[in-house]
């Protein structure tokens, strides 16, 4: 089986979020399972900066934009640590413009007032990329059984496949194209790529597609909707999120379109890279441990964490940890009142994050109020993230929504039972502690349902109560979580099942 995975970011070359981790790790896991997989992404400056990309003599004109199209060159490399080929689409400075020191990212730049703004030509950039992806099989004479497109940046891939390639004047190409099926994965439905209708012309899409059942969404051309409507199969990054996005609050307006395609929609939880996130081999920790030695060595990590954030190193104080982008999604509004209750009980709170000034301010105030109990680091720090996972007693993830989530999976592995809201991937990966789940050995954390400070407080206090009064029970919960396998090989097996199931509609 041959799979071409298209994504706008791939870990090791360019990254703004979880999509890059999936696009980097899934192909490697697929290759281990014997799938012939190749990857394609845009050639950003961050790719060139790795020094690992090399030019090839593959070039072509892509039929988008004015005149006789836009010239692109393909560069190549392999995914870090394996032999999976990755191709890069280079098109002048259309992609190659990201320079963090000048405030320029992959999709956005910093305005004069410091606020982040989308590049005005994002519509053209990712129409070109999506159309260029489909030139690759012809140029390599390597025809995939499935193309796996991801998020709005590749939403037009299934459209171009059906509209341009399957109707190609060269019957050989059209015939091959009709054998290709498409999977479109939504990593976060809040980002949809809406563009003015005039993009239809530039993207060379037929105006008959510009209607509410296909590409139009409230007066705009919507790339994510395009992927949802035209792909043969749709997936998202957890079964619960797949259900949630069919409802108004989570669906961000696309719930109706997804409901219509519900028979083609499923969810697969993202995997963890256990080479990177595993307390038994983690080089960032002062001591390493597994499920047989955590009682001896985890306390060393706790002491190091307390010292690192300027808190008294007290073994008898439970430490609650949190690492998150400081954005509304992550639940800082309900954390603030609930945290007071945990601190009153004597707990310590450690938070690592960067993001909105409103949440930064809230955390600063809390740290000033409770200097011996609240330790914060406002910034990005990979090493500290590992230390928080290992050194905390329990982990907080009170998200409003969480398509898949990684930190709760790290917490399970690090023996740090997660306290989570039962949404998206959190609902699918954490099992609440109660008499039944304790008895059958499935309890791994503490789950609450309402998005409210009261519900978070209740779940947190339940955790603190067991932690302080019943060590055996707590250790059983820790062990249950540490024994679980949320590796990529597990997720990749589910993706292979999906690739095999898809049949091209054209
Ligand atoms: P999301 O993708 O919504 O940000 P996830 O839980 O899926 O949330 O993944 C977040 C990832 O980013 C985790 O690996 C987490 O440890 C890391 N991370 C987030 N903020 C920071 C930070 N300030 N410093 C270090 N790592 C961070």
PDB file of N, CA, C and O in Angstrom, residues 176-219:
ATOM      1  N   UNK A 176      -5.124   6.881 -13.667  1.00  0.00           N
ATOM      2  CA  UNK A 176      -4.396   6.663 -12.412  1.00  0.00           C
ATOM      3  C   UNK A 176      -5.039   7.444 -11.279  1.00  0.00           C
ATOM      4  O   UNK A 176      -5.175   6.953 -10.163  1.00  0.00           O
ATOM      5  N   UNK A 177      -5.400   8.695 -11.572  1.00  0.00           N
ATOM      6  CA  UNK A 177      -5.960   9.566 -10.535  1.00  0.00           C
ATOM      7  C   UNK A 177      -7.257   8.977  -9.984  1.00  0.00           C
ATOM      8  O   UNK A 177      -7.535   9.084  -8.786  1.00  0.00           O
ATOM      9  N   UNK A 178      -8.025   8.349 -10.842  1.00  0.00           N
ATOM     10  CA  UNK A 178      -9.318   7.805 -10.385  1.00  0.00           C
ATOM     11  C   UNK A 178      -9.149   6.646  -9.411  1.00  0.00           C
ATOM     12  O   UNK A 178     -10.090   6.265  -8.724  1.00  0.00           O
ATOM     13  N   UNK A 179      -7.951   6.080  -9.353  1.00  0.00           N
ATOM     14  CA  UNK A 179      -7.695   4.977  -8.406  1.00  0.00           C
ATOM     15  C   UNK A 179      -7.306   5.487  -7.016  1.00  0.00           C
ATOM     16  O   UNK A 179      -7.191   4.702  -6.081  1.00  0.00           O
ATOM     17  N   UNK A 180      -7.010   6.793  -6.932  1.00  0.00           N
ATOM     18  CA  UNK A 180      -6.504   7.334  -5.651  1.00  0.00           C
ATOM     19  C   UNK A 180      -7.673   7.723  -4.744  1.00  0.00           C
ATOM     20  O   UNK A 180      -8.593   8.409  -5.181  1.00  0.00           O
ATOM     21  N   UNK A 181      -7.635   7.279  -3.508  1.00  0.00           N
ATOM     22  CA  UNK A 181      -8.654   7.721  -2.563  1.00  0.00           C
ATOM     23  C   UNK A 181      -8.050   8.771  -1.620  1.00  0.00           C
ATOM     24  O   UNK A 181      -6.821   8.891  -1.522  1.00  0.00           O
ATOM     25  N   UNK A 182      -8.922   9.526  -0.954  1.00  0.00           N
ATOM     26  CA  UNK A 182      -8.416  10.613  -0.105  1.00  0.00           C
ATOM     27  C   UNK A 182      -8.976  10.510   1.320  1.00  0.00           C
ATOM     28  O   UNK A 182     -10.147  10.226   1.526  1.00  0.00           O
ATOM     29  N   UNK A 183      -8.079  10.745   2.254  1.00  0.00           N
ATOM     30  CA  UNK A 183      -8.466  10.883   3.665  1.00  0.00           C
ATOM     31  C   UNK A 183      -8.130  12.313   4.059  1.00  0.00           C
ATOM     32  O   UNK A 183      -7.027  12.797   3.785  1.00  0.00           O
ATOM     33  N   UNK A 184      -9.083  12.994   4.690  1.00  0.00           N
ATOM     34  CA  UNK A 184      -8.830  14.358   5.147  1.00  0.00           C
ATOM     35  C   UNK A 184      -8.953  14.381   6.663  1.00  0.00           C
ATOM     36  O   UNK A 184      -9.989  13.996   7.213  1.00  0.00           O
ATOM     37  N   UNK A 185      -7.888  14.787   7.353  1.00  0.00           N
ATOM     38  CA  UNK A 185      -7.901  14.803   8.818  1.00  0.00           C
ATOM     39  C   UNK A 185      -7.988  16.232   9.354  1.00  0.00           C
ATOM     40  O   UNK A 185      -7.218  17.100   8.939  1.00  0.00           O
ATOM     41  N   UNK A 186      -8.940  16.413  10.267  1.00  0.00           N
ATOM     42  CA  UNK A 186      -9.112  17.715  10.931  1.00  0.00           C
ATOM     43  C   UNK A 186      -8.402  17.663  12.285  1.00  0.00           C
ATOM     44  O   UNK A 186      -8.753  16.859  13.137  1.00  0.00           O
ATOM     45  N   UNK A 187      -7.405  18.531  12.458  1.00  0.00           N
ATOM     46  CA  UNK A 187      -6.669  18.559  13.729  1.00  0.00           C
ATOM     47  C   UNK A 187      -7.254  19.591  14.687  1.00  0.00           C
ATOM     48  O   UNK A 187      -7.120  19.451  15.896  1.00  0.00           O
ATOM     49  N   UNK A 188      -7.845  20.655  14.156  1.00  0.00           N
ATOM     50  CA  UNK A 188      -8.509  21.659  14.993  1.00  0.00           C
ATOM     51  C   UNK A 188      -9.472  22.422  14.091  1.00  0.00           C
ATOM     52  O   UNK A 188      -9.045  23.148  13.199  1.00  0.00           O
ATOM     53  N   UNK A 189     -10.761  22.239  14.343  1.00  0.00           N
ATOM     54  CA  UNK A 189     -11.765  22.781  13.411  1.00  0.00           C
ATOM     55  C   UNK A 189     -11.913  24.291  13.526  1.00  0.00           C
ATOM     56  O   UNK A 189     -12.569  24.933  12.705  1.00  0.00           O
ATOM     57  N   UNK A 190     -11.289  24.864  14.559  1.00  0.00           N
ATOM     58  CA  UNK A 190     -11.397  26.315  14.736  1.00  0.00           C
ATOM     59  C   UNK A 190     -10.653  27.069  13.630  1.00  0.00           C
ATOM     60  O   UNK A 190     -10.907  28.246  13.398  1.00  0.00           O
ATOM     61  N   UNK A 191      -9.720  26.412  12.956  1.00  0.00           N
ATOM     62  CA  UNK A 191      -8.950  27.059  11.889  1.00  0.00           C
ATOM     63  C   UNK A 191      -9.416  26.507  10.546  1.00  0.00           C
ATOM     64  O   UNK A 191      -9.204  25.338  10.246  1.00  0.00           O
ATOM     65  N   UNK A 192     -10.076  27.361   9.735  1.00  0.00           N
ATOM     66  CA  UNK A 192     -10.768  26.830   8.558  1.00  0.00           C
ATOM     67  C   UNK A 192     -10.258  27.359   7.224  1.00  0.00           C
ATOM     68  O   UNK A 192     -10.632  26.848   6.179  1.00  0.00           O
ATOM     69  N   UNK A 193      -9.433  28.398   7.231  1.00  0.00           N
ATOM     70  CA  UNK A 193      -8.970  28.937   5.959  1.00  0.00           C
ATOM     71  C   UNK A 193     -10.096  29.507   5.119  1.00  0.00           C
ATOM     72  O   UNK A 193     -10.377  28.993   4.044  1.00  0.00           O
ATOM     73  N   UNK A 194     -10.772  30.581   5.597  1.00  0.00           N
ATOM     74  CA  UNK A 194     -11.791  31.238   4.781  1.00  0.00           C
ATOM     75  C   UNK A 194     -11.153  32.321   3.899  1.00  0.00           C
ATOM     76  O   UNK A 194     -10.328  33.091   4.379  1.00  0.00           O
ATOM     77  N   UNK A 195     -11.545  32.360   2.624  1.00  0.00           N
ATOM     78  CA  UNK A 195     -10.961  33.344   1.702  1.00  0.00           C
ATOM     79  C   UNK A 195     -12.058  33.961   0.839  1.00  0.00           C
ATOM     80  O   UNK A 195     -13.114  33.355   0.659  1.00  0.00           O
ATOM     81  N   UNK A 196     -11.796  35.163   0.305  1.00  0.00           N
ATOM     82  CA  UNK A 196     -12.823  35.805  -0.516  1.00  0.00           C
ATOM     83  C   UNK A 196     -13.155  34.960  -1.753  1.00  0.00           C
ATOM     84  O   UNK A 196     -12.286  34.217  -2.243  1.00  0.00           O
ATOM     85  N   UNK A 197     -14.387  35.102  -2.282  1.00  0.00           N
ATOM     86  CA  UNK A 197     -14.791  34.291  -3.436  1.00  0.00           C
ATOM     87  C   UNK A 197     -13.857  34.450  -4.632  1.00  0.00           C
ATOM     88  O   UNK A 197     -13.708  33.515  -5.427  1.00  0.00           O
ATOM     89  N   UNK A 198     -13.199  35.617  -4.737  1.00  0.00           N
ATOM     90  CA  UNK A 198     -12.309  35.835  -5.891  1.00  0.00           C
ATOM     91  C   UNK A 198     -11.189  34.793  -5.952  1.00  0.00           C
ATOM     92  O   UNK A 198     -10.590  34.568  -7.011  1.00  0.00           O
ATOM     93  N   UNK A 199     -10.892  34.135  -4.818  1.00  0.00           N
ATOM     94  CA  UNK A 199      -9.854  33.083  -4.831  1.00  0.00           C
ATOM     95  C   UNK A 199     -10.240  31.938  -5.774  1.00  0.00           C
ATOM     96  O   UNK A 199      -9.368  31.188  -6.226  1.00  0.00           O
ATOM     97  N   UNK A 200     -11.538  31.768  -6.040  1.00  0.00           N
ATOM     98  CA  UNK A 200     -11.983  30.706  -6.955  1.00  0.00           C
ATOM     99  C   UNK A 200     -11.279  30.849  -8.306  1.00  0.00           C
ATOM    100  O   UNK A 200     -10.850  29.860  -8.895  1.00  0.00           O
ATOM    101  N   UNK A 201     -11.162  32.103  -8.765  1.00  0.00           N
ATOM    102  CA  UNK A 201     -10.514  32.361 -10.058  1.00  0.00           C
ATOM    103  C   UNK A 201      -9.037  32.007  -9.991  1.00  0.00           C
ATOM    104  O   UNK A 201      -8.518  31.268 -10.812  1.00  0.00           O
ATOM    105  N   UNK A 202      -8.376  32.561  -8.970  1.00  0.00           N
ATOM    106  CA  UNK A 202      -6.930  32.349  -8.850  1.00  0.00           C
ATOM    107  C   UNK A 202      -6.628  30.856  -8.736  1.00  0.00           C
ATOM    108  O   UNK A 202      -5.680  30.342  -9.326  1.00  0.00           O
ATOM    109  N   UNK A 203      -7.477  30.166  -7.936  1.00  0.00           N
ATOM    110  CA  UNK A 203      -7.235  28.727  -7.690  1.00  0.00           C
ATOM    111  C   UNK A 203      -7.679  27.874  -8.878  1.00  0.00           C
ATOM    112  O   UNK A 203      -7.475  26.665  -8.873  1.00  0.00           O
ATOM    113  N   UNK A 204      -8.291  28.516  -9.864  1.00  0.00           N
ATOM    114  CA  UNK A 204      -8.797  27.818 -11.063  1.00  0.00           C
ATOM    115  C   UNK A 204      -9.779  26.710 -10.696  1.00  0.00           C
ATOM    116  O   UNK A 204      -9.655  25.558 -11.131  1.00  0.00           O
ATOM    117  N   UNK A 205     -10.731  27.108  -9.873  1.00  0.00           N
ATOM    118  CA  UNK A 205     -11.804  26.184  -9.515  1.00  0.00           C
ATOM    119  C   UNK A 205     -13.071  26.654 -10.221  1.00  0.00           C
ATOM    120  O   UNK A 205     -13.316  27.868 -10.313  1.00  0.00           O
ATOM    121  N   UNK A 206     -13.839  25.723 -10.726  1.00  0.00           N
ATOM    122  CA  UNK A 206     -15.035  26.038 -11.486  1.00  0.00           C
ATOM    123  C   UNK A 206     -16.076  26.712 -10.575  1.00  0.00           C
ATOM    124  O   UNK A 206     -16.350  26.216  -9.479  1.00  0.00           O
ATOM    125  N   UNK A 207     -16.677  27.805 -11.065  1.00  0.00           N
ATOM    126  CA  UNK A 207     -17.652  28.541 -10.246  1.00  0.00           C
ATOM    127  C   UNK A 207     -18.854  27.681  -9.865  1.00  0.00           C
ATOM    128  O   UNK A 207     -19.545  27.957  -8.904  1.00  0.00           O
ATOM    129  N   UNK A 208     -19.122  26.612 -10.621  1.00  0.00           N
ATOM    130  CA  UNK A 208     -20.284  25.783 -10.260  1.00  0.00           C
ATOM    131  C   UNK A 208     -20.086  25.128  -8.894  1.00  0.00           C
ATOM    132  O   UNK A 208     -21.028  24.717  -8.239  1.00  0.00           O
ATOM    133  N   UNK A 209     -18.808  25.052  -8.425  1.00  0.00           N
ATOM    134  CA  UNK A 209     -18.550  24.467  -7.098  1.00  0.00           C
ATOM    135  C   UNK A 209     -18.817  25.468  -5.977  1.00  0.00           C
ATOM    136  O   UNK A 209     -18.843  25.103  -4.796  1.00  0.00           O
ATOM    137  N   UNK A 210     -18.965  26.745  -6.368  1.00  0.00           N
ATOM    138  CA  UNK A 210     -19.153  27.783  -5.345  1.00  0.00           C
ATOM    139  C   UNK A 210     -20.621  27.859  -4.951  1.00  0.00           C
ATOM    140  O   UNK A 210     -21.386  28.690  -5.426  1.00  0.00           O
ATOM    141  N   UNK A 211     -21.022  26.943  -4.107  1.00  0.00           N
ATOM    142  CA  UNK A 211     -22.403  26.920  -3.609  1.00  0.00           C
ATOM    143  C   UNK A 211     -22.352  26.336  -2.200  1.00  0.00           C
ATOM    144  O   UNK A 211     -21.372  25.679  -1.827  1.00  0.00           O
ATOM    145  N   UNK A 212     -23.422  26.561  -1.408  1.00  0.00           N
ATOM    146  CA  UNK A 212     -23.382  26.171   0.009  1.00  0.00           C
ATOM    147  C   UNK A 212     -23.216  24.673   0.251  1.00  0.00           C
ATOM    148  O   UNK A 212     -22.810  24.267   1.336  1.00  0.00           O
ATOM    149  N   UNK A 213     -23.507  23.818  -0.729  1.00  0.00           N
ATOM    150  CA  UNK A 213     -23.281  22.380  -0.475  1.00  0.00           C
ATOM    151  C   UNK A 213     -21.856  21.968  -0.785  1.00  0.00           C
ATOM    152  O   UNK A 213     -21.468  20.833  -0.520  1.00  0.00           O
ATOM    153  N   UNK A 214     -21.076  22.870  -1.419  1.00  0.00           N
ATOM    154  CA  UNK A 214     -19.706  22.474  -1.753  1.00  0.00           C
ATOM    155  C   UNK A 214     -18.686  23.424  -1.131  1.00  0.00           C
ATOM    156  O   UNK A 214     -18.399  23.281   0.046  1.00  0.00           O
ATOM    157  N   UNK A 215     -18.192  24.404  -1.878  1.00  0.00           N
ATOM    158  CA  UNK A 215     -17.052  25.165  -1.357  1.00  0.00           C
ATOM    159  C   UNK A 215     -17.407  26.453  -0.621  1.00  0.00           C
ATOM    160  O   UNK A 215     -16.580  27.013   0.078  1.00  0.00           O
ATOM    161  N   UNK A 216     -18.645  26.933  -0.786  1.00  0.00           N
ATOM    162  CA  UNK A 216     -18.997  28.216  -0.172  1.00  0.00           C
ATOM    163  C   UNK A 216     -19.427  28.025   1.285  1.00  0.00           C
ATOM    164  O   UNK A 216     -20.114  27.071   1.623  1.00  0.00           O
ATOM    165  N   UNK A 217     -18.996  28.966   2.117  1.00  0.00           N
ATOM    166  CA  UNK A 217     -19.443  28.970   3.500  1.00  0.00           C
ATOM    167  C   UNK A 217     -19.687  30.421   3.878  1.00  0.00           C
ATOM    168  O   UNK A 217     -18.748  31.197   4.033  1.00  0.00           O
ATOM    169  N   UNK A 218     -20.955  30.805   3.958  1.00  0.00           N
ATOM    170  CA  UNK A 218     -21.348  32.182   4.288  1.00  0.00           C
ATOM    171  C   UNK A 218     -20.545  33.230   3.512  1.00  0.00           C
ATOM    172  O   UNK A 218     -19.876  34.069   4.095  1.00  0.00           O
ATOM    173  N   UNK A 219     -20.606  33.120   2.201  1.00  0.00           N
ATOM    174  CA  UNK A 219     -20.011  34.156   1.361  1.00  0.00           C
ATOM    175  C   UNK A 219     -18.510  34.081   1.211  1.00  0.00           C
ATOM    176  O   UNK A 219     -17.885  35.013   0.705  1.00  0.00           O
TER     177      UNK A 219
END
